[in-house]
Coordinates of C-alpha atoms in Angstrom, one line a residue:
M23 CA -1.6 95.0 2.0
I24 CA -2.0 91.9 4.4
R25 CA -4.3 89.2 3.2
I26 CA -6.0 86.7 5.7
A27 CA -8.8 84.3 5.3
V28 CA -11.5 83.4 8.0
I29 CA -13.2 79.9 8.1
A30 CA -16.0 79.3 10.6
D31 CA -17.5 76.0 11.9
P32 CA -16.2 73.2 9.8
H33 CA -17.4 70.6 12.0
V34 CA -14.9 68.2 10.8
H35 CA -16.4 64.5 11.1
D36 CA -14.3 61.7 9.8
C37 CA -16.3 59.1 7.9
N38 CA -13.4 56.8 7.7
W39 CA -13.2 56.4 11.6
V40 CA -14.0 53.0 12.6
P41 CA -15.7 53.1 16.1
E42 CA -13.8 50.7 18.1
G43 CA -15.7 47.6 18.9
T44 CA -18.7 48.4 17.1
G45 CA -18.2 46.1 13.9
L46 CA -19.0 49.2 11.7
P47 CA -17.1 49.7 8.5
G48 CA -16.9 53.5 9.1
A49 CA -18.8 56.3 10.6
V50 CA -21.2 57.6 8.1
R51 CA -24.0 59.6 9.9
S52 CA -27.5 58.9 9.1
F53 CA -29.6 61.1 7.0
A54 CA -32.3 61.0 9.6
E55 CA -30.1 62.7 12.0
T56 CA -28.5 64.9 9.3
A57 CA -32.0 66.3 8.2
A58 CA -32.9 67.3 11.6
S59 CA -29.5 69.1 12.4
T60 CA -28.7 72.7 11.2
R61 CA -25.3 71.2 10.0
V62 CA -24.6 68.3 7.8
F63 CA -21.8 65.8 9.0
N64 CA -20.6 63.5 6.3
E65 CA -19.9 66.4 3.9
S66 CA -17.5 68.2 6.2
I67 CA -14.3 67.0 5.2
P68 CA -14.7 67.5 1.6
A69 CA -16.1 71.2 2.4
F70 CA -13.2 71.9 4.7
R71 CA -10.8 70.9 2.0
A72 CA -12.5 73.1 -0.4
A73 CA -12.2 75.9 1.8
L74 CA -8.6 75.5 2.3
D75 CA -8.2 75.2 -1.5
R76 CA -9.5 78.5 -1.8
V77 CA -7.3 79.7 0.7
A78 CA -4.1 78.3 -1.3
E79 CA -5.3 79.7 -4.4
A80 CA -5.7 83.1 -3.1
G81 CA -2.0 82.8 -1.8
V82 CA -3.3 83.3 1.9
K83 CA -0.9 82.2 4.6
I84 CA -3.0 83.0 7.9
V85 CA -6.2 81.5 8.4
L86 CA -8.6 82.3 11.4
L87 CA -10.6 79.4 12.3
V88 CA -13.7 80.7 14.2
G89 CA -14.3 77.7 16.4
D90 CA -16.0 74.2 16.0
L91 CA -13.3 72.8 14.2
T92 CA -14.6 69.3 15.0
D93 CA -18.1 68.1 15.0
D94 CA -18.2 67.0 18.7
G95 CA -14.6 67.0 20.0
Q96 CA -14.2 63.5 19.6
R97 CA -10.3 62.3 19.6
P98 CA -10.7 60.5 15.9
N99 CA -12.3 63.9 14.8
I100 CA -9.6 66.1 16.2
L101 CA -7.0 63.8 14.7
A102 CA -8.6 63.9 11.2
A103 CA -8.9 67.6 11.4
L104 CA -5.3 68.1 12.5
S105 CA -4.0 65.9 9.9
I106 CA -5.7 68.1 7.1
V107 CA -4.4 71.3 8.8
E108 CA -1.0 69.9 8.8
E109 CA -1.1 68.8 5.1
Y110 CA -2.1 72.3 4.0
R111 CA 0.6 73.8 6.1
E112 CA 3.2 71.4 4.6
R113 CA 1.7 71.9 1.0
H114 CA 0.9 75.6 1.0
G115 CA 2.6 77.2 4.1
I116 CA -0.6 77.9 5.6
R117 CA -1.0 78.6 9.3
V118 CA -4.3 78.1 10.9
L119 CA -5.1 80.0 14.1
M120 CA -8.1 78.7 16.0
T121 CA -10.4 79.9 18.9
P122 CA -12.5 77.4 20.7
G123 CA -16.2 76.5 19.8
N124 CA -18.8 74.8 21.7
H125 CA -18.4 71.6 19.9
D126 CA -14.6 71.3 20.2
F127 CA -14.6 70.1 23.9
Y128 CA -16.7 70.3 27.1
A129 CA -15.9 71.2 30.8
L130 CA -13.2 69.5 32.6
A131 CA -13.5 65.9 31.8
G132 CA -15.7 65.9 28.4
R133 CA -19.0 64.5 28.0
P134 CA -20.9 61.3 26.6
Q135 CA -22.1 61.4 23.1
D136 CA -24.7 58.9 21.3
K137 CA -24.5 59.0 17.4
S138 CA -26.4 56.9 14.7
F139 CA -24.0 55.4 12.0
L140 CA -24.9 53.5 8.9
T141 CA -24.3 50.0 8.5
T142 CA -23.3 48.8 4.9
D143 CA -27.2 48.0 4.0
G144 CA -28.2 51.5 5.3
T145 CA -29.4 50.3 8.7
P146 CA -28.7 53.1 11.4
A147 CA -26.7 51.8 14.4
L148 CA -26.5 53.7 17.5
V149 CA -23.0 54.1 18.9
K150 CA -22.8 55.3 22.5
S151 CA -19.4 56.4 24.1
A152 CA -20.5 54.4 27.3
D153 CA -19.5 51.3 25.0
C154 CA -17.0 53.2 22.6
P155 CA -15.2 55.6 24.7
E156 CA -13.4 57.4 21.8
A157 CA -16.9 58.4 20.7
A158 CA -17.1 61.0 23.7
T159 CA -16.3 64.6 23.7
L160 CA -12.8 65.4 25.2
G161 CA -12.5 67.6 28.1
T162 CA -10.8 71.1 27.8
G163 CA -7.4 70.2 28.9
E164 CA -7.1 67.1 26.9
A165 CA -8.4 68.7 23.6
L166 CA -6.4 71.8 24.1
A167 CA -3.2 69.8 24.4
M168 CA -3.9 68.3 20.8
L169 CA -4.9 71.6 19.4
A170 CA -2.0 73.5 20.8
S171 CA -0.2 74.0 17.5
L172 CA -3.3 76.0 16.0
G173 CA -1.9 79.3 17.8
F174 CA -2.8 78.3 21.2
E175 CA 1.0 78.0 22.0
P176 CA 3.7 80.2 20.4
E177 CA 5.9 78.9 17.7
P178 CA 9.3 79.8 16.4
G179 CA 8.9 82.7 13.7
D180 CA 6.0 84.2 15.8
L181 CA 6.9 87.9 16.4
H182 CA 4.8 88.3 19.5
W183 CA 2.7 86.1 21.5
E184 CA 1.0 86.5 24.9
S185 CA -2.3 85.3 26.7
P186 CA -4.4 87.4 29.1
F187 CA -2.4 86.1 31.8
G188 CA 1.2 87.0 30.3
T189 CA 3.7 85.4 28.1
D190 CA 3.9 81.8 29.7
P191 CA 2.0 79.5 27.4
D192 CA 1.9 76.6 30.1
W193 CA -1.8 75.7 30.4
S194 CA -1.3 75.9 34.3
S195 CA -0.6 79.6 34.0
R196 CA -3.7 80.4 31.9
T197 CA -6.7 79.5 34.4
Y198 CA -9.2 81.5 36.2
S199 CA -11.8 80.8 38.8
V200 CA -15.3 80.7 37.7
S201 CA -18.3 80.3 40.2
S202 CA -21.7 78.9 39.8
P203 CA -24.6 81.4 39.3
D204 CA -25.3 81.6 43.1
G205 CA -21.5 82.0 43.7
G206 CA -21.6 79.1 46.1
T207 CA -19.4 76.6 43.9
R208 CA -16.2 77.6 42.4
C209 CA -13.7 75.8 40.1
R210 CA -10.7 76.6 38.0
M211 CA -11.1 76.6 34.2
I212 CA -8.7 77.5 31.3
D213 CA -9.1 80.6 29.3
A214 CA -7.5 79.6 25.6
S215 CA -7.5 83.3 24.6
Y216 CA -4.2 84.6 22.9
L217 CA -2.7 87.4 20.7
V218 CA -0.3 86.6 18.2
E219 CA 1.9 88.6 15.5
R220 CA 2.9 85.9 13.0
V221 CA 3.2 88.6 10.2
E222 CA 4.6 91.9 10.7
G223 CA 2.1 94.5 11.2
L224 CA -0.9 92.1 12.0
W225 CA -2.3 91.5 15.4
V226 CA -4.5 88.6 15.8
L227 CA -6.7 88.5 18.8
A228 CA -8.1 85.0 19.5
I229 CA -10.9 85.4 22.2
D230 CA -12.0 82.2 24.1
A231 CA -15.6 83.2 24.6
N232 CA -16.6 79.5 25.4
V233 CA -17.6 79.8 29.0
C234 CA -18.3 76.6 30.9
V235 CA -19.9 77.5 34.4
P236 CA -20.6 75.0 37.2
R237 CA -24.2 74.6 38.3
D238 CA -25.1 75.5 41.5
G239 CA -24.3 73.2 44.2
A240 CA -21.9 71.1 41.9
S241 CA -19.6 68.9 43.9
D242 CA -18.2 66.3 41.1
F243 CA -16.4 68.5 38.5
G244 CA -15.8 65.2 36.8
D245 CA -19.4 64.9 36.0
P246 CA -20.6 66.7 32.8
A247 CA -24.1 67.2 33.9
Q248 CA -22.9 69.5 36.9
F249 CA -22.1 72.3 34.4
H250 CA -23.9 74.6 32.2
D251 CA -23.7 74.0 28.6
P252 CA -21.9 77.0 27.0
T253 CA -24.0 77.0 23.8
D254 CA -26.4 79.6 24.8
G255 CA -24.0 81.6 26.9
G256 CA -21.8 83.5 24.5
W257 CA -20.6 86.9 25.3
Q258 CA -23.2 87.5 28.1
A259 CA -21.3 84.6 29.9
V260 CA -18.0 86.5 29.0
L261 CA -19.5 89.7 30.9
L262 CA -20.3 87.5 33.9
H263 CA -17.5 85.0 34.1
R264 CA -14.4 86.1 32.2
V265 CA -14.5 89.8 33.0
H266 CA -10.7 89.7 33.0
L267 CA -10.7 89.7 29.4
L268 CA -12.2 93.0 28.7
P269 CA -9.3 95.2 30.3
W270 CA -6.8 92.8 28.5
M271 CA -8.6 93.5 25.2
A272 CA -8.7 97.1 25.7
D273 CA -4.9 97.1 26.5
V274 CA -4.2 95.3 23.3
A275 CA -6.2 97.7 21.3
A276 CA -4.5 100.7 22.6
R277 CA -1.1 99.1 22.1
A278 CA -2.0 98.1 18.5
K279 CA -3.0 101.5 17.7
A280 CA 0.0 103.1 19.3
K281 CA 2.2 100.6 17.2
G282 CA 0.3 101.0 14.0
K283 CA -0.8 97.5 13.9
H284 CA -3.8 96.1 12.0
L285 CA -6.0 94.4 14.9
V286 CA -8.3 91.7 14.0
A287 CA -10.3 89.9 16.6
F288 CA -12.2 86.5 16.4
S289 CA -14.4 84.5 18.9
H290 CA -16.8 81.9 18.3
Y291 CA -19.7 83.9 19.5
P292 CA -21.2 87.0 17.9
T293 CA -21.0 90.4 19.6
L294 CA -24.0 92.0 17.6
D295 CA -27.2 90.5 16.5
P296 CA -26.3 88.6 13.3
L297 CA -30.0 88.2 12.1
G298 CA -30.2 91.6 10.5
G299 CA -31.0 93.2 13.9
A300 CA -34.4 91.4 14.0
S301 CA -33.7 88.7 16.8
A302 CA -36.3 90.8 19.0
D303 CA -39.1 90.3 16.6
E304 CA -38.4 86.6 16.2
V305 CA -38.6 86.1 20.0
A306 CA -41.8 88.1 20.1
L307 CA -43.2 85.9 17.2
F308 CA -41.8 82.6 17.9
G309 CA -40.5 82.5 21.3
A310 CA -36.8 82.0 22.1
T311 CA -35.8 80.0 19.1
G312 CA -32.5 78.4 18.6
L313 CA -30.7 81.2 16.9
A314 CA -32.7 84.2 18.1
R315 CA -32.3 83.4 21.8
R316 CA -28.4 83.5 21.3
A317 CA -28.4 87.0 19.9
P318 CA -26.0 89.1 22.0
T319 CA -27.4 91.8 24.2
F320 CA -26.9 95.6 23.9
A321 CA -24.8 95.2 27.2
V322 CA -22.4 93.0 25.2
A323 CA -22.4 95.8 22.3
D324 CA -21.3 98.4 24.7
A325 CA -18.6 96.4 26.6
F326 CA -17.2 95.3 23.4
A327 CA -17.2 98.7 21.9
A328 CA -15.5 100.2 25.0
T329 CA -12.6 97.8 24.5
G330 CA -11.5 99.7 21.2
V331 CA -11.3 96.6 19.3
P332 CA -12.7 97.6 15.9
L333 CA -13.3 94.3 13.9
H334 CA -14.4 91.0 15.1
F335 CA -15.2 87.7 13.3
S336 CA -17.8 85.3 14.6
G337 CA -19.3 82.0 13.8
H338 CA -21.5 79.7 15.9
L339 CA -24.9 80.5 14.3
H340 CA -23.8 79.5 10.9
V341 CA -25.1 82.8 9.2
N342 CA -23.6 85.1 7.0
D343 CA -24.0 88.8 8.2
T344 CA -22.7 92.3 8.8
A345 CA -23.5 94.3 11.8
R346 CA -22.1 97.7 12.6
Y347 CA -22.3 99.3 16.1
E348 CA -21.7 102.8 17.2
G349 CA -22.3 104.3 20.6
E350 CA -21.0 106.4 23.2
A351 CA -18.3 103.8 24.1
G352 CA -17.0 103.4 20.5
R353 CA -17.6 101.7 17.3
F354 CA -16.8 98.2 15.8
V355 CA -18.0 95.8 13.4
N356 CA -19.1 92.2 13.7
L357 CA -18.7 89.8 10.7
A358 CA -20.7 86.5 11.1
V359 CA -19.1 84.0 9.0
S360 CA -21.1 81.2 7.3
S361 CA -20.1 77.6 7.8
P362 CA -19.0 75.2 5.0
V363 CA -21.5 72.8 6.4
G364 CA -24.6 74.9 6.8
Y365 CA -26.9 76.7 4.4
G366 CA -25.1 79.5 2.4
P367 CA -21.7 77.7 2.7
G368 CA -18.9 80.0 2.6
M369 CA -15.7 81.7 3.8
K370 CA -14.2 85.3 3.8
L371 CA -11.0 86.6 2.3
V372 CA -9.9 89.7 4.1
D373 CA -7.4 92.2 2.6
L374 CA -6.0 95.0 5.1
H375 CA -4.9 98.1 3.8
A376 CA -4.0 101.4 5.5
D377 CA -7.4 103.0 4.9
R378 CA -9.7 100.2 4.5
V379 CA -10.6 96.6 4.9
D380 CA -11.7 94.7 1.8
I381 CA -13.8 91.5 2.5
R382 CA -14.8 89.0 -0.3
T383 CA -17.0 86.1 0.4
Q384 CA -16.1 82.8 -1.3
T385 CA -18.9 80.6 -1.7
L386 CA -18.5 77.0 -1.4
R387 CA -21.1 75.7 -3.7
Q388 CA -18.7 73.5 -5.6
V389 CA -17.1 70.9 -3.5
P390 CA -15.4 67.9 -4.8
G391 CA -16.7 64.8 -3.2
H392 CA -19.7 66.3 -2.0
D393 CA -21.8 63.5 -2.8
A394 CA -19.7 60.7 -1.1
A395 CA -22.5 59.8 1.3
F396 CA -25.3 59.9 -1.1
A397 CA -25.4 56.1 -2.0
A398 CA -25.7 55.4 1.8
Y399 CA -28.4 58.0 2.1
R400 CA -30.4 56.3 -0.6
A401 CA -29.8 52.8 1.0
E402 CA -31.0 54.2 4.2
A403 CA -34.2 55.4 2.5
K404 CA -34.7 52.1 0.7
R405 CA -34.1 50.1 4.1
A406 CA -37.0 52.3 5.6
G407 CA -39.3 51.8 2.7
E408 CA -39.1 55.4 1.7
A409 CA -38.4 57.4 -1.3
A410 CA -34.7 58.8 -1.7
P411 CA -34.4 62.2 -0.1
P412 CA -34.1 64.9 -2.9
A413 CA -30.8 66.1 -1.2
S414 CA -29.2 62.8 -1.9
E415 CA -29.5 63.8 -5.8
A416 CA -28.3 67.4 -5.5
P417 CA -25.6 68.2 -8.2
D418 CA -23.5 70.2 -6.1
H419 CA -22.9 71.1 -2.4
G420 CA -24.7 74.2 -2.5
S421 CA -28.0 72.6 -3.9
F422 CA -27.6 69.8 -1.3
L423 CA -27.4 72.3 1.6
S424 CA -30.4 74.3 0.0
R425 CA -32.4 71.0 -0.2
H426 CA -31.2 70.3 3.4
L427 CA -32.6 73.6 4.5
V428 CA -36.1 72.7 3.0
N429 CA -36.0 69.6 5.2
L430 CA -35.2 71.8 8.3
V431 CA -37.9 74.4 7.5
H432 CA -40.6 71.6 7.3
G433 CA -39.4 69.2 9.8
R434 CA -37.9 71.3 12.4
Y435 CA -38.7 75.0 12.3
L436 CA -42.4 74.8 11.3
A437 CA -43.0 71.8 13.5
R438 CA -41.2 73.0 16.6
E439 CA -41.3 76.9 16.6
W440 CA -44.2 78.2 14.5
P441 CA -47.7 78.4 15.9
D442 CA -50.2 75.8 14.5
D443 CA -52.5 78.5 12.8
M444 CA -49.5 79.9 11.0
V445 CA -48.4 76.3 10.0
A446 CA -51.9 75.5 8.7
F447 CA -51.9 78.7 6.7
V448 CA -48.4 77.9 5.3
Q449 CA -49.1 74.5 4.3
S450 CA -52.5 75.2 2.5
G451 CA -52.0 78.7 1.2
T452 CA -50.5 80.6 -1.7
V453 CA -48.8 84.0 -2.1
A454 CA -52.1 85.3 -3.0
D455 CA -53.8 84.1 0.1
L456 CA -51.0 85.9 1.9
L457 CA -51.6 89.3 0.0
A458 CA -55.3 88.9 0.7
S459 CA -54.9 88.6 4.4
L460 CA -52.6 91.6 4.6
G461 CA -55.3 93.7 2.7
L462 CA -52.9 94.0 -0.3
P463 CA -54.2 93.6 -4.1
T464 CA -53.8 90.0 -5.4
E465 CA -54.0 90.7 -9.2
G466 CA -50.8 90.1 -11.0
A467 CA -49.4 88.3 -8.0
P468 CA -46.8 85.4 -8.6
V469 CA -48.1 82.2 -8.4
F470 CA -46.5 79.9 -6.0
P471 CA -47.2 78.0 -2.8
L472 CA -46.7 79.8 0.7
S473 CA -44.5 77.2 1.6
E474 CA -41.8 78.3 -0.8
F475 CA -41.9 81.8 0.5
V476 CA -41.3 80.6 4.0
E477 CA -38.3 78.4 2.7
D478 CA -36.9 81.8 1.0
W479 CA -37.5 83.6 4.2
Y480 CA -35.2 81.2 5.9
R481 CA -32.6 81.5 3.1
L482 CA -32.6 85.1 3.5
R483 CA -32.4 84.9 7.3
K484 CA -29.3 82.6 7.1
A485 CA -27.2 83.5 4.4
G486 CA -28.1 87.1 3.5
E487 CA -26.8 88.2 0.0
L488 CA -25.3 84.4 -0.5
S489 CA -29.1 83.2 -0.7
H490 CA -29.7 85.2 -3.9
E491 CA -28.2 82.3 -5.8
D492 CA -31.0 80.2 -4.8
I493 CA -33.8 82.9 -5.2
A494 CA -34.6 83.9 -8.7
P495 CA -34.2 87.8 -9.2
E496 CA -37.8 88.2 -10.1
R497 CA -38.9 86.5 -6.8
L498 CA -36.4 88.8 -4.8
A499 CA -37.8 92.0 -6.5
F500 CA -41.2 90.8 -5.6
Y501 CA -40.3 90.3 -1.8
R502 CA -38.9 93.6 -1.5
R503 CA -42.1 95.2 -3.0
L504 CA -44.1 93.1 -0.6
C505 CA -41.9 94.2 2.5
A506 CA -42.3 97.7 1.5
D507 CA -46.0 97.6 0.9
V508 CA -47.1 95.7 3.9
P509 CA -49.4 98.0 6.2
P510 CA -48.9 98.2 9.9
I511 CA -51.4 95.7 11.6
E512 CA -52.1 95.8 15.3
G513 CA -52.9 93.0 17.5
D514 CA -51.7 89.3 17.5
G515 CA -54.1 88.0 14.7
L516 CA -52.8 85.8 11.8
A517 CA -52.3 89.0 9.5
A518 CA -50.5 91.0 12.2
R519 CA -47.9 88.1 12.6
F520 CA -47.2 87.7 9.1
A521 CA -46.8 91.4 8.8
T522 CA -44.1 91.0 11.5
L523 CA -42.6 88.1 9.4
L524 CA -42.4 90.4 6.5
R525 CA -40.7 93.2 8.7
M526 CA -38.2 90.6 9.6
M527 CA -37.7 89.7 5.9
R528 CA -37.0 93.3 5.2
A529 CA -34.3 93.6 7.8
Y530 CA -32.7 90.5 6.3
L531 CA -33.0 92.4 2.7
D532 CA -31.7 95.6 4.0
R533 CA -28.5 94.2 6.0
P534 CA -25.2 96.1 5.2
A535 CA -23.4 94.6 2.3
N536 CA -22.4 91.3 3.3
R537 CA -21.0 89.3 0.3
N538 CA -18.2 91.7 -1.0
F539 CA -17.8 94.9 0.6
A540 CA -15.2 97.3 2.1
L541 CA -14.8 99.1 5.7
S542 CA -13.4 102.4 5.8
L543 CA -10.6 103.1 8.5
P544 CA -11.1 104.4 11.0
G545 CA -14.7 105.0 10.6
L546 CA -15.9 101.7 9.5
A547 CA -18.3 102.6 7.0
V548 CA -19.5 99.7 5.1
S549 CA -19.7 99.9 1.4
P550 CA -20.1 97.4 -1.4
L551 CA -17.2 96.4 -3.6

């Protein structure tokens, strides 16, 4: 048996960084910015350490880090993350193997960043990289040179290492030509993908799916505005611009099978819909939301299946999900891994056996130092004449992120994505009102505001089975009955749209096992542990 761990999206932000020339005592992000973000910032280092502590406790020596090691690829945050990784390697012999995420670097020359940090009295102070250059995101080459030890270059003791371009690890030998959408502009970019065998019998395939593409007519490749942001591209962009990866992946899979190697692949972006297969319904209901618009297409699934790579771990969307695909081209499983700094914080332990793969999710609800920034949040609120945010009183990291999600639901999702009539109904209605609108009996219905139903809908959407720690068993049972009982309703009226919402909730509830489960080999059948 070979055991590895998978951590996604730690988004390391160093609160002890003192931005040069600003007069600030450190780099504590404001709660106002935190509450509006799908990730939290100041808790990232305690959460990353808690994840690595779990790795050490489990005796794991290989960690797959599924991109977004840092929050925005600034030099101080890269140095802080590397210091932590090196500490755990020295103390516990843990080797971290990384693939790039969209927050780790940008294009050829990086890009500017503006962030608000708190002064000692809680006043937010805007720091612009135009005034503080170290606050900027680094470009691809500069960042990868710093991150080279995280698998991007071979080390003594590696049994095998290669890239899509051969065995020369020099970055100059690992570039490809990428064109603008109209084909009129071309530049060379690094592809940081690699294959490594650190442990006998285990091939780790790190796929760089972070594709940065020049805009039509781009002429100054040092200007970040002349590149498309890779955030929404994902595997669709790989099919368009990194087609060299697919035959290499297929060749790796064939060789692994012939040699009897376990093959585990990971990239930052999912290869199957990680929202319980309900992304199309979400787009139909709310439009192209931040998560749903990033769901991969069926073309991606077919292309990935055709490579023969059986198991793929992804991050990016900060969701916990198990998705299985089987078609004429083949079969594979995509395991979406939640972030330590997003709702449903966790990581995965993976045991590779000859006939199965066992996956156990380690929740990160208990994080020493989770409250280090809470006093600053309360000072910020006091300075603004507001009550302290409930999140700043959370007893543990899991509760903090659950309360943070409530902020997101009401301050971001409902405000930006939901139609006005649905928002008005949610803000004023109860569960009984929802039942009545759907033509269902209200007698004996549980009594709670419809706003809490929506909060739970997002918990299930993001975290799958991990959300069950924040939703009472009797409420989960009610949701299952409600989803089963809701009648089909035609049209686009309010009742029809809430019926669609419940159909999506049922998809979240009916996901394949996504907390502790096994995958049979070679069939990849999913069964709970």
